Amino acid sequence: MLGMLKEVALASYLAAASTFLLFGLFLFARNGGQLRRLALGVACCINAGWAILLVVQLFLPARWPVLVAVFESLRNASWDVFLLLLIGVFGKDRRTTIFNANRWVLAVAVFYAVMLACTLSVSWQNGYPVLAGDFIAVTVLRTGAAILGLFLVEQLYRNTLEVQRWGIKFACIGMGVMFAYDFYMYSDALLFRHFNPDAWVARGFINALAVPLIAISTLRNPRWSLGITVSRHVLFHSAALFGAAGYLLAMALAGYYLRIFGGTWGSVIQLAFLCGAVALLLGILFSGVFRSRLRVFISKHFYSYNYDYREVWLSFTRSLSSKGPDLETRVVEALAKLVESPGGAVFMVRDDGSFDTAARWNCAAGAQADPANAGLIRFLEEKQWVIDLTQHKINPGHYGHVAIPAWLSDYPRAWLVVPMEVHGRLLGIVMLAQPRSPVKLNWEVTDLLKLAGRQAGSYLAQQQFATELMVARQFESFNRMSTFVVHDLKNLVSQLSLLMANAERHKDNPEFQRDMIDTVDFSVQKMRLLLHKLSRKDSAETSQPIDLDALLERAIRGKSAAEPKPVLTIEAGGMQVQADWERLERVLGHIVQNAIEAVSPKNGRVEVRLARDGAEALVEIGDNGHGMSEEFIRRRLFKPFETTKSAGMGIGVFESREYVQALGGTLHVESVEAVGTRFFIRLPLLAPVKAATTQLQEETSESK
């Protein structure tokens, strides 16, 4: 019997030594220079040394009762010091608690000094005090040490704030169990005047069981812990794995008994039962309700907060920012996952105060939204609360008796209304359906939903702004095209107006009549071409080789009715450029028209010269008009909608320079006030070989 008890004692104290030693070494490895972590590691190592010393004495004939007693005292003292350090950190009144803790440190030091003195003064034999008085004194002191430890554990828990008790309660339970068991063992020894061998043997197991409880507090990461946590994702899968393993073991055991007691049908019943058990397990593991309940259970019982905010926010942002046009649906899905909701819908606020259903996710269609929503919109903009529709039905006064529209409250399984507010304006709301598992709607959940609603609202607002910007750009493009069309029409109207002004005076002049007919014909052709471009869906410009001689002659012929009549001088002919005929003619014609309008009809002079400058064609347009200042040329001439004309639009010169630069050329202006202005347009020439090749290709295509 004694041999078996010795083996049990060996296993008991080896378990205590190994668990405390491993935990203590781990604490030292991840110490981080913090006093409380160091104190916990020291206490664990002393506890491990005490257990190892007891294991060694089981196999050696020699006894070291004084050394064992010293380690016993050090073990209790180390836990007391650690508890006092925690009391100084977690106390409600820090200043008072720390002061009292320092006083307690002194009292504990005095108590253990007396205990050590008593231990060294008594006589020991075979590990026990020789005299009855010595036995009682030592046992009373050790009982007092257990009571002191229990008192400190109670003080720690009672003086800790409620929100922080969650992080230390398992450590208090573990240390409390050790001290309570010591109190039981020593008080029993005082009562019967000897130690109970069974109680002494089981003491190692009791101490070993305290380590996991203390480790849970380090897992929950209070301020004295290692600063490490196990993620909810890992814990979720671990719990599911261990649960499945336990379930399979139970089913295997049940199948075993079915086979034994099933008679001739035992094997068949066992196989059918195991297949059914596996099918049931797969159904449970793939059940959304089961996963939801497991997540809620883990968050409620293993963590102080319901959410791992880093993972939640990364997942939420990833859902909103992923590719795809259905942002509204992704908003509902992302918000629903925060509270284990299986579906919902998003409603956007219109300008008239009505709601429009933007998207639904796993949600049946409800009643049509009505426009009577002013009270709800005003309440959500002012309070920015998450409304629990179930609570609102029971106690509407909690929400200021705000009226919930019937189309919203009667929605199938409607549960929460989450506002999406941007810059103080309600952009829309998200209705979430009842969750798969019961979720307590506390401050943490509502704050997360409000913050997530604002984030989702910002994404939806950004999408709205992007859409509005795209529409605005389309209108801007249309308005810009209309501006250029109006500008061309204005030039044609100016030409016809000038023609009509001179018609009465030169109506008998045959040359003027011919010029008038040519000008009218030119204007009609231009307007037809303009209408043709406006009516075509693909009005893209066609780039082709252009003879500058012919283009300039046509442009000047269109201004022949003007006074003064522009004069064209061609110094180098046969030059070709690659451009759109109509666009380049409009550019040159506009600059010539500006020169005509800038001079006096009587003594004015407009000259157009075509020359060659290396690999470029040079078109020079000059006049002796009023000219322009250097500042006007630098700051205003080439800016759109900047003009000095009373009826001008200020886009002609801007368009001219843009197109010349698009062709690879340059447009330069020289002007002196009251002297005149000269425009220099340089265009890259087509190479002769390239021009000949282009001409040959055109002739070949025509012959075909």
XYZ file of C-alpha atoms in Angstrom:
704
model
C 0.000 0.000 0.000
C 2.835 2.346 0.884
C 4.598 1.522 -2.390
C 1.523 2.409 -4.419
C 1.071 5.649 -2.448
C 4.681 6.504 -3.137
C 4.151 6.039 -6.880
C 1.071 8.257 -6.800
C 3.005 10.891 -4.866
C 5.753 10.749 -7.477
C 3.267 11.318 -10.306
C 1.496 14.054 -8.335
C 4.523 16.190 -7.556
C 6.171 15.520 -10.921
C 3.029 16.912 -12.555
C 3.224 19.999 -10.343
C 6.953 20.466 -10.984
C 6.708 20.074 -14.775
C 3.682 22.367 -15.229
C 5.041 25.169 -13.037
C 8.539 24.900 -14.496
C 7.354 25.065 -18.104
C 5.026 27.959 -17.380
C 7.718 29.808 -15.432
C 10.320 29.368 -18.174
C 7.811 30.607 -20.718
C 7.163 33.678 -18.582
C 10.885 34.401 -18.335
C 11.331 33.949 -22.094
C 8.583 36.504 -22.774
C 9.238 38.710 -19.778
C 9.535 42.067 -21.587
C 11.095 43.716 -18.536
C 7.835 44.020 -16.546
C 7.877 43.503 -12.798
C 4.579 41.639 -12.492
C 5.510 39.138 -15.201
C 8.839 38.606 -13.482
C 7.126 38.064 -10.119
C 4.764 35.496 -11.638
C 7.689 33.669 -13.257
C 9.623 33.626 -9.972
C 6.595 32.252 -8.105
C 6.167 29.476 -10.675
C 9.850 28.523 -10.557
C 9.910 28.452 -6.734
C 6.770 26.288 -6.809
C 8.512 23.969 -9.284
C 11.643 23.805 -7.074
C 9.529 22.977 -4.039
C 7.791 20.128 -5.925
C 11.113 18.780 -7.279
C 12.592 18.770 -3.783
C 9.660 16.674 -2.545
C 10.114 14.255 -5.474
C 13.836 13.856 -4.696
C 13.097 13.047 -1.043
C 10.862 10.192 -2.125
C 13.856 8.216 -3.436
C 16.682 9.312 -1.134
C 17.126 7.962 2.373
C 18.257 11.371 3.632
C 15.688 13.981 4.670
C 16.044 17.760 4.501
C 13.094 18.952 6.549
C 14.537 22.425 7.116
C 15.170 22.917 3.395
C 11.650 21.708 2.567
C 10.204 24.064 5.186
C 12.198 26.984 3.763
C 10.934 26.249 0.243
C 7.401 25.951 1.627
C 7.700 29.423 3.099
C 9.282 30.860 -0.044
C 6.526 29.305 -2.145
C 3.770 30.940 -0.123
C 5.643 34.246 0.125
C 6.200 34.442 -3.656
C 2.475 34.061 -4.340
C 1.647 36.643 -1.678
C 4.067 39.165 -3.212
C 2.595 38.566 -6.652
C -0.918 39.087 -5.281
C 0.137 42.326 -3.595
C 1.594 43.600 -6.872
C -1.682 42.844 -8.636
C -3.678 44.558 -5.893
C -1.607 47.701 -6.473
C -2.374 47.623 -10.209
C -6.011 46.582 -10.380
C -7.332 48.402 -7.343
C -10.202 50.865 -7.702
C -8.361 53.566 -5.763
C -4.815 53.300 -7.058
C -3.132 55.701 -4.670
C -4.693 54.288 -1.499
C -4.357 50.684 -2.625
C -0.686 50.996 -3.476
C -0.010 52.584 -0.085
C -1.859 49.781 1.667
C -0.095 47.235 -0.543
C 3.288 48.530 0.584
C 2.186 48.202 4.185
C 1.014 44.676 3.479
C 4.376 43.823 1.906
C 6.016 44.801 5.190
C 3.472 42.780 7.205
C 3.949 39.712 4.977
C 7.727 40.017 5.265
C 7.486 40.102 9.072
C 5.100 37.122 9.085
C 7.383 34.934 6.983
C 10.439 36.020 8.924
C 8.751 34.740 12.089
C 7.740 31.587 10.231
C 11.315 30.930 9.086
C 12.679 31.623 12.568
C 10.217 29.160 14.040
C 11.083 26.619 11.354
C 14.812 26.848 12.097
C 14.341 26.681 15.887
C 12.302 23.500 16.094
C 13.671 19.966 16.088
C 12.891 17.813 13.006
C 12.878 14.046 12.530
C 11.805 12.185 9.380
C 10.358 15.404 8.046
C 8.183 16.206 11.093
C 8.708 18.296 14.257
C 9.801 16.160 17.199
C 7.852 17.852 19.997
C 4.093 18.234 20.018
C 4.414 21.965 20.689
C 6.725 22.391 17.750
C 4.277 20.502 15.511
C 1.398 22.717 16.577
C 3.400 25.934 16.133
C 4.625 25.021 12.641
C 1.205 23.813 11.538
C -0.532 26.914 12.883
C 1.917 29.167 11.028
C 1.374 27.251 7.801
C -2.379 27.412 8.305
C -2.002 31.142 8.831
C -0.021 31.376 5.580
C -2.906 29.653 3.753
C -5.420 32.026 5.346
C -3.253 35.005 4.392
C -3.126 33.802 0.796
C -6.914 33.381 0.696
C -7.352 36.839 2.158
C -5.113 38.402 -0.489
C -6.938 36.551 -3.288
C -10.249 37.863 -1.955
C -8.838 41.398 -1.692
C -7.554 41.253 -5.240
C -10.896 40.163 -6.681
C -13.019 42.488 -4.540
C -10.871 45.579 -5.210
C -10.684 44.995 -8.958
C -13.026 46.939 -11.231
C -15.829 44.852 -12.694
C -14.686 45.412 -16.263
C -11.241 44.019 -15.305
C -12.390 41.062 -13.193
C -12.955 39.121 -16.381
C -9.185 39.066 -16.924
C -8.117 37.893 -13.444
C -10.907 35.680 -12.153
C -9.364 32.408 -13.366
C -6.024 33.313 -11.796
C -7.854 34.064 -8.546
C -9.593 30.696 -8.751
C -6.295 28.869 -9.380
C -4.385 30.524 -6.537
C -7.452 30.323 -4.279
C -7.679 26.557 -4.832
C -4.013 26.121 -3.830
C -4.403 28.148 -0.613
C -7.794 26.576 0.209
C -6.340 23.080 -0.127
C -3.381 24.025 2.097
C -5.842 25.358 4.674
C -7.784 22.108 4.534
C -4.657 19.935 4.864
C -3.063 21.893 7.733
C -6.317 22.369 9.650
C -6.958 18.630 9.337
C -3.442 18.000 10.710
C -4.134 20.321 13.650
C -7.343 18.484 14.377
C -5.880 14.957 14.273
C -2.280 15.838 15.287
C -0.803 14.257 12.130
C -0.845 14.810 8.371
C -3.249 12.815 6.203
C -1.062 10.872 3.683
C -3.743 10.942 0.984
C -4.174 14.695 1.304
C -0.407 15.199 1.142
C -0.108 13.003 -1.989
C -3.000 14.758 -3.787
C -1.488 18.190 -3.049
C 0.781 17.987 -6.122
C -2.151 17.338 -8.453
C -4.105 20.222 -6.913
C -1.186 22.583 -7.495
C -0.761 21.313 -11.071
C -4.442 21.996 -11.795
C -3.960 25.648 -10.828
C -1.521 26.266 -13.721
C -4.119 26.091 -16.540
C -6.375 28.472 -14.631
C -3.565 30.992 -14.241
C -2.645 30.476 -17.897
C -6.202 31.386 -18.943
C -5.705 34.783 -17.329
C -2.551 35.227 -19.373
C -4.569 34.236 -22.419
C -7.094 36.925 -21.614
C -4.158 39.309 -21.405
C -4.636 41.526 -18.368
C -1.958 44.092 -17.655
C 0.308 41.648 -15.845
C 0.116 38.963 -18.541
C 2.449 38.093 -21.380
C 0.770 40.389 -23.855
C -0.133 37.425 -26.077
C -3.572 36.277 -27.152
C -5.035 33.451 -29.105
C -7.025 34.729 -32.049
C -10.740 34.045 -32.214
C -10.243 32.374 -35.561
C -7.828 29.810 -34.106
C -9.953 29.314 -31.011
C -13.073 28.846 -33.145
C -11.490 26.110 -35.247
C -9.840 24.528 -32.200
C -13.161 24.394 -30.357
C -14.869 22.934 -33.414
C -12.088 20.353 -33.784
C -12.133 19.257 -30.128
C -15.908 19.232 -30.113
C -15.976 17.033 -33.202
C -13.355 14.729 -31.672
C -15.347 14.374 -28.446
C -18.529 13.751 -30.396
C -16.882 11.033 -32.500
C -15.450 9.356 -29.394
C -18.877 9.351 -27.757
C -20.481 7.958 -30.905
C -17.766 5.300 -31.198
C -18.407 4.248 -27.601
C -22.154 4.126 -28.219
C -21.576 2.077 -31.382
C -19.376 -0.329 -29.439
C -22.154 -1.024 -26.918
C -24.703 -1.343 -29.715
C -22.538 -4.018 -31.305
C -22.206 -5.917 -28.014
C -25.865 -5.784 -27.030
C -27.332 -5.884 -30.540
C -27.092 -9.607 -30.950
C -26.910 -10.875 -34.501
C -27.825 -7.421 -35.784
C -25.125 -5.744 -33.723
C -22.638 -5.090 -36.550
C -25.342 -3.797 -38.885
C -26.768 -1.494 -36.221
C -23.271 -0.243 -35.377
C -22.460 0.668 -39.005
C -25.815 2.355 -39.565
C -25.472 4.268 -36.304
C -21.930 5.470 -37.100
C -22.907 6.591 -40.610
C -25.823 8.502 -39.196
C -23.590 10.052 -36.541
C -21.054 11.187 -39.155
C -23.827 12.645 -41.333
C -25.231 14.486 -38.322
C -21.752 15.825 -37.469
C -21.240 17.135 -41.011
C -24.650 18.776 -40.920
C -23.789 20.479 -37.645
C -20.342 21.623 -38.787
C -21.733 23.125 -42.000
C -24.681 24.731 -40.237
C -24.628 28.520 -40.198
C -26.640 28.557 -36.964
C -24.103 26.294 -35.232
C -21.131 28.400 -36.369
C -22.905 31.548 -35.290
C -23.704 30.164 -31.840
C -20.136 28.908 -31.411
C -18.692 32.334 -32.273
C -21.037 34.041 -29.833
C -20.179 31.487 -27.125
C -16.424 31.978 -27.611
C -16.702 35.769 -27.611
C -18.870 35.693 -24.498
C -16.886 33.222 -22.386
C -13.261 33.539 -23.507
C -12.772 37.238 -24.331
C -13.514 40.518 -22.621
C -14.634 42.077 -25.913
C -17.077 40.616 -28.387
C -14.902 41.363 -31.420
C -11.342 41.094 -32.612
C -11.424 44.638 -33.953
C -8.378 44.285 -36.167
C -9.812 41.281 -37.996
C -13.315 42.752 -38.063
C -12.210 46.064 -39.545
C -9.899 44.464 -42.099
C -12.687 42.141 -43.245
C -15.252 44.959 -43.286
C -13.016 47.298 -45.301
C -12.050 44.482 -47.659
C -15.719 43.763 -48.364
C -16.529 47.388 -49.125
C -13.454 48.059 -51.258
C -13.588 44.880 -53.342
C -14.294 45.121 -57.059
C -17.825 45.054 -58.370
C -20.686 47.425 -59.083
C -23.006 46.121 -56.344
C -21.613 48.211 -53.484
C -25.015 48.487 -51.786
C -25.323 44.699 -51.532
C -21.801 44.423 -50.129
C -22.678 47.068 -47.526
C -25.636 45.007 -46.271
C -23.587 41.800 -46.232
C -20.661 43.386 -44.363
C -22.918 44.940 -41.684
C -24.941 41.742 -41.302
C -21.829 39.652 -40.622
C -20.976 41.858 -37.633
C -24.056 40.637 -35.732
C -24.537 37.182 -37.324
C -27.557 38.439 -39.266
C -28.581 36.267 -42.234
C -29.801 39.134 -44.442
C -31.019 42.672 -44.768
C -31.692 45.595 -47.077
C -30.347 49.096 -47.655
C -32.557 52.128 -48.258
C -31.233 55.440 -49.591
C -32.762 58.819 -48.733
C -34.045 60.827 -51.672
C -34.128 64.599 -51.894
C -37.868 64.652 -51.134
C -37.365 62.733 -47.856
C -38.567 59.365 -49.126
C -36.637 56.100 -49.010
C -35.648 54.121 -52.054
C -34.722 50.421 -51.856
C -31.134 50.285 -53.135
C -30.328 46.606 -52.563
C -31.384 43.479 -50.682
C -29.242 40.572 -49.482
C -30.898 37.263 -48.530
C -34.052 39.213 -47.820
C -37.534 38.962 -49.290
C -39.162 42.060 -50.732
C -41.245 44.014 -48.275
C -43.862 46.717 -48.621
C -43.259 49.731 -50.828
C -41.608 52.616 -48.978
C -43.891 55.580 -48.361
C -42.765 59.227 -48.138
C -43.823 59.747 -44.489
C -40.343 59.403 -43.009
C -39.495 62.919 -41.812
C -39.586 61.998 -38.113
C -37.334 58.969 -38.508
C -34.813 60.885 -40.642
C -34.695 63.764 -38.159
C -34.266 61.384 -35.208
C -31.423 59.451 -36.841
C -29.638 62.638 -37.915
C -29.810 64.039 -34.380
C -29.180 60.897 -32.310
C -27.344 58.592 -34.737
C -28.704 55.638 -32.775
C -29.055 52.028 -33.824
C -32.766 51.205 -33.441
C -33.809 47.787 -32.182
C -37.220 47.349 -33.784
C -38.178 44.619 -31.298
C -37.365 46.863 -28.345
C -39.130 49.770 -30.044
C -42.357 47.793 -30.188
C -42.104 46.988 -26.463
C -40.829 50.369 -25.245
C -41.096 53.138 -27.869
C -40.282 55.736 -25.215
C -36.676 54.533 -25.182
C -36.342 55.994 -28.674
C -38.234 59.199 -27.962
C -41.497 57.764 -29.376
C -40.158 58.189 -32.906
C -42.575 56.754 -35.448
C -41.229 53.775 -37.368
C -42.819 53.582 -40.835
C -45.084 50.594 -41.298
C -43.247 49.469 -44.428
C -40.058 49.155 -42.337
C -41.383 47.614 -39.123
C -43.456 45.055 -41.065
C -40.459 43.890 -43.076
C -39.961 40.108 -42.705
C -37.824 39.376 -39.593
C -36.797 43.038 -39.274
C -34.473 43.550 -36.287
C -32.078 46.526 -36.447
C -32.022 49.876 -38.238
C -28.445 51.115 -38.732
C -28.057 54.747 -39.896
C -25.505 55.736 -42.538
C -24.601 59.335 -41.775
C -22.135 61.485 -43.712
C -21.240 65.044 -42.613
C -24.291 65.298 -40.371
C -26.703 64.219 -43.135
C -28.515 60.892 -43.218
C -27.520 59.195 -46.446
C -29.552 56.045 -45.881
C -30.341 53.214 -43.483
C -29.613 49.496 -43.372
C -32.241 47.105 -42.059
C -30.828 43.845 -40.643
C -32.819 40.654 -40.108
C -32.988 38.657 -36.872
C -29.648 36.876 -36.152
C -29.106 33.134 -36.319
C -28.130 33.024 -32.637
C -29.168 35.411 -29.852
C -26.892 38.481 -29.790
C -26.960 40.803 -26.802
C -27.253 44.339 -28.123
C -24.934 46.099 -25.654
C -22.914 49.304 -26.007
C -20.060 47.492 -27.759
C -22.265 46.093 -30.517
C -24.160 49.349 -31.093
C -20.957 51.429 -31.182
C -19.428 49.074 -33.726
C -22.570 49.199 -35.880
C -22.677 53.007 -35.756
C -19.030 53.274 -36.746
C -19.460 50.697 -39.501
C -22.556 52.560 -40.721
C -20.567 55.775 -41.039
C -17.817 53.944 -42.922
C -20.335 52.345 -45.279
C -22.017 55.726 -45.758
C -18.714 57.289 -46.776
C -18.218 54.587 -49.418
C -21.739 55.078 -50.775
C -21.320 58.864 -50.754
C -18.057 58.510 -52.649
C -19.832 56.350 -55.209
C -22.599 58.948 -55.568
C -20.066 61.746 -55.964
C -18.174 59.744 -58.602
C -21.403 59.169 -60.544
C -22.368 62.837 -60.296
C -18.870 63.849 -61.393
C -19.079 61.566 -64.421
C -22.431 63.101 -65.396
C -21.037 66.587 -64.846
C -18.090 65.797 -67.078
C -20.426 64.535 -69.757
C -22.385 67.785 -69.578
C -19.137 69.722 -69.581
C -18.006 67.910 -72.721
C -21.355 68.601 -74.356
C -21.252 72.256 -73.322
C -17.722 72.591 -74.599
C -18.694 71.119 -77.958
C -21.702 73.445 -78.067
C -19.410 76.389 -77.332
C -17.211 75.572 -80.298
C -20.274 75.140 -82.517
C -21.627 78.508 -81.426
C -18.220 80.019 -82.081
C -18.188 78.706 -85.656
C -21.713 79.960 -86.213
C -20.697 83.353 -84.860
C -17.890 83.577 -87.411
C -20.272 82.694 -90.215
C -22.820 85.235 -88.992
C -20.067 87.871 -88.841
C -19.118 87.173 -92.439
C -22.723 87.370 -93.632
C -23.318 90.527 -91.593
C -20.268 92.155 -93.166
C -21.492 91.088 -96.573
C -24.905 92.634 -95.994
C -23.311 95.848 -94.721
C -21.385 96.270 -97.991
C -24.138 94.989 -100.305
C -25.985 98.309 -100.602
C -22.821 100.207 -101.504
C -21.382 97.664 -103.978
C -24.547 96.075 -105.328
C -23.765 97.247 -108.885
C -20.188 95.995 -108.785
C -19.964 92.674 -110.708
C -16.802 91.654 -108.857
C -18.481 92.231 -105.511
C -21.463 90.216 -106.655
C -19.235 87.282 -107.566
C -17.457 87.539 -104.167
C -20.821 87.748 -102.427
C -22.058 84.616 -104.168
C -18.836 82.772 -103.276
C -19.061 83.922 -99.653
C -22.682 82.888 -99.301
C -21.917 79.527 -100.916
C -18.948 79.056 -98.572
C -21.092 79.884 -95.538
C -23.811 77.504 -96.636
C -21.286 74.697 -97.117
C -19.769 75.366 -93.701
C -23.153 75.277 -92.010
C -24.101 72.073 -93.817
C -20.837 70.493 -92.744
C -21.415 71.645 -89.186
C -24.935 70.202 -89.132
C -23.592 67.002 -90.633
C -21.018 66.654 -87.864
C -23.595 67.325 -85.173
C -25.966 64.728 -86.591
C -23.331 62.002 -86.953
C -22.731 59.642 -84.089
C -19.092 59.136 -85.036
C -17.930 62.637 -85.856
C -14.263 61.775 -85.448
C -11.801 63.835 -87.474
C -10.053 62.302 -90.480
C -6.356 63.020 -90.835
C -5.054 63.145 -94.401
C -2.341 64.854 -96.504
C -3.355 68.472 -97.213
C -1.926 70.931 -99.738
C -1.401 74.128 -97.803
C -1.621 76.187 -100.991
C -5.160 75.054 -101.760
C -6.267 75.269 -98.129
C -5.045 78.849 -97.693
C -6.537 79.934 -101.028
C -9.917 78.550 -99.992
C -9.712 80.157 -96.549
C -8.809 83.557 -98.047
C -11.522 83.247 -100.689
C -14.038 82.849 -97.897
C -12.930 86.263 -96.558
C -12.988 88.013 -99.934
C -16.067 90.061 -99.079
C -14.421 91.502 -96.017
C -12.792 94.909 -95.823
C -9.878 95.052 -95.961
C -9.538 92.018 -98.142
C -6.689 89.756 -96.956
C -3.755 89.317 -99.292
C -2.166 85.850 -99.736
C 1.492 85.437 -100.708
C 2.826 81.933 -101.435
C 6.617 81.901 -101.383
C 6.988 78.108 -101.385
C 4.315 75.921 -102.957
C 3.649 72.212 -103.065
C 3.970 71.712 -99.302
C 1.794 69.124 -97.596
C 0.892 68.517 -93.958
C -1.031 65.699 -92.242
C -4.223 67.128 -90.715
C -8.016 67.337 -90.879
C -8.948 69.745 -93.673
C -12.001 71.279 -92.014
C -10.342 71.686 -88.633
C -7.151 73.280 -89.990
C -9.139 75.567 -92.294
C -11.228 76.687 -89.320
C -8.071 77.425 -87.314
C -6.448 79.512 -90.046
C -9.726 81.178 -90.960
C -10.304 82.214 -87.361
C -6.907 83.905 -87.068
C -7.458 85.702 -90.390
C -10.924 86.811 -89.221
C -9.419 88.181 -85.984
C -6.887 90.148 -88.034
C -9.660 91.624 -90.198
C -11.648 92.664 -87.144
C -8.574 94.215 -85.515
C -7.832 96.727 -88.340
C -9.630 99.743 -89.743
C -11.683 99.028 -92.911
C -10.284 102.079 -94.693
C -6.514 101.912 -94.167
C -6.184 98.471 -92.667
C -3.956 95.737 -94.017
C -4.102 91.970 -93.548
C -1.334 89.852 -95.045
C -1.014 86.064 -95.180
C 2.317 84.510 -96.171
C 3.173 80.854 -96.779
C 6.871 79.950 -96.676
C 9.135 77.041 -95.867
C 11.472 76.906 -92.883
C 13.523 73.722 -93.023
C 11.237 70.726 -92.449
C 8.345 72.941 -91.437
C 5.771 75.034 -93.234
C 5.478 78.595 -91.945
C 2.150 80.420 -92.140
C 2.453 84.079 -91.157
C -0.690 86.152 -90.595
C -0.105 89.847 -89.911
C -2.125 93.045 -89.572
C -1.584 96.712 -88.732
C -4.364 96.846 -86.169
C -4.475 98.016 -82.566
C -2.260 95.167 -81.332
C -2.071 93.517 -77.912
C -0.025 94.096 -74.786
C 2.612 91.621 -73.662
C 0.737 90.973 -70.432
C -2.484 90.189 -72.309
C -0.654 87.708 -74.545
C 0.992 86.020 -71.558
C -1.988 85.869 -69.214
C -5.208 85.906 -71.241
C -4.781 85.290 -74.965
C -4.585 81.498 -74.878
C -7.014 80.948 -71.992
C -10.519 79.743 -72.880
C -13.398 82.193 -72.393
C -11.013 85.180 -72.137
C -11.667 87.868 -74.774
C -11.673 91.637 -75.346
C -14.489 91.523 -77.904
C -17.954 92.504 -76.807
C -19.518 89.634 -78.771
C -16.571 87.216 -78.550
C -16.400 83.921 -76.668
C -12.641 83.656 -76.141
C -12.125 80.094 -77.377
C -10.924 80.596 -80.980
C -7.233 81.232 -80.243
C -7.289 78.596 -77.522
C -8.671 75.994 -79.943
C -6.210 77.085 -82.640
C -3.154 76.596 -80.438
C -4.446 73.278 -79.071
C -4.924 71.849 -82.544
C -1.626 73.179 -83.920
C 0.207 71.595 -80.987
C -1.718 68.343 -81.515
C -0.313 68.296 -85.081
C 3.205 68.654 -83.696
C 3.499 72.322 -84.618
C 3.787 75.625 -82.764
C 1.856 78.885 -82.686
C 3.730 82.061 -81.775
C 2.462 85.628 -81.453
C 4.257 88.955 -81.762
C 2.303 92.119 -81.148
C 2.876 95.772 -80.398
C 0.053 98.007 -79.241
C -1.090 100.515 -81.915
C 1.301 98.886 -84.406
C -0.073 95.461 -85.230
C 0.044 91.727 -84.606
C 1.661 88.766 -86.305
C 0.825 85.085 -85.815
C 3.475 82.518 -86.779
C 2.155 79.000 -87.317
C 4.698 76.247 -87.921
C 3.536 72.811 -89.074
C 5.688 69.713 -89.731
C 5.824 68.844 -93.415
C 5.173 65.429 -94.856
C 8.309 63.822 -96.295
C 8.221 63.622 -100.110
C 8.470 59.808 -100.088
C 5.691 59.555 -97.532
C 3.509 61.975 -99.486
C 4.118 60.098 -102.740
C 3.333 56.769 -101.076
C 0.131 58.177 -99.627
C -0.907 59.563 -102.996
C -0.129 56.218 -104.712
C -2.253 54.355 -102.121
C -5.159 56.739 -102.704
C -4.931 56.344 -106.491
C -4.776 52.537 -106.144
C -7.822 52.479 -103.897
C -9.752 54.728 -106.322
C -8.882 52.509 -109.308
C -10.165 49.492 -107.415
